[in-house]
C-alpha positions as a printed Julia matrix, in Angstrom:
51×3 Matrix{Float64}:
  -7.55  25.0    6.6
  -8.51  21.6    5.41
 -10.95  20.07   3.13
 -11.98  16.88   2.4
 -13.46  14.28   0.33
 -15.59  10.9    0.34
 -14.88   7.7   -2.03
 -17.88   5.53  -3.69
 -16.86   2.7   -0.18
 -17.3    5.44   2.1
 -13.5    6.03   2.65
 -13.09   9.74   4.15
  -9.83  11.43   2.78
  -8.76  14.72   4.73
  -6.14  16.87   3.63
  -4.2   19.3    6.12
  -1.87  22.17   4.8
   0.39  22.81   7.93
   2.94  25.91   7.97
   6.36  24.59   9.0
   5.33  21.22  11.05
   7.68  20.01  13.19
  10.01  16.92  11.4
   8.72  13.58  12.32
   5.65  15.07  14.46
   2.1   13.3   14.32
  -1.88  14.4   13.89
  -4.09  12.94  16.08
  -7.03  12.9   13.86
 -10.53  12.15  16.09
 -13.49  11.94  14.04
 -16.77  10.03  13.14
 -18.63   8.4   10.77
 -22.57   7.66  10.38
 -23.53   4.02   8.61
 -26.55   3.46   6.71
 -28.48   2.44   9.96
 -27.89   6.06  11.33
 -25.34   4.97  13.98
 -22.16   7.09  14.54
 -19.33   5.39  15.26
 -15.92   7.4   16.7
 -12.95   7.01  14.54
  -9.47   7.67  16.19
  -5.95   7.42  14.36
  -2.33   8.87  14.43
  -1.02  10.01  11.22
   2.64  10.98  10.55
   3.87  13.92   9.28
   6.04  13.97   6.12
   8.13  16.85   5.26
């Protein structure tokens, strides 16, 4: 599962609880995010994973 929060600057954090991930692995997180003008913009970024 995951769940996930927003900050008061409109910083997303999403947390991930993984069941033995492999040492040194990546997620390839793809999501988006919607500005005050109603445009969505795709947001793409690796992010290690610590064990």
């Amino acid at each position: 599962g995951a769940s996930g929060t927003t900050d008061s600057t409109g910083d997303a954090w999403q947390t991930f609880r993984l069941v033995a991930p492999p040492t040194g692995a990546e997620l390839d997180i793809l999501s988006s995010f919607r500005d005050t003008s109603t445009f969505t913009y795709p947001v793409h970024t690796w992010v290690p994973i610590a064990c």
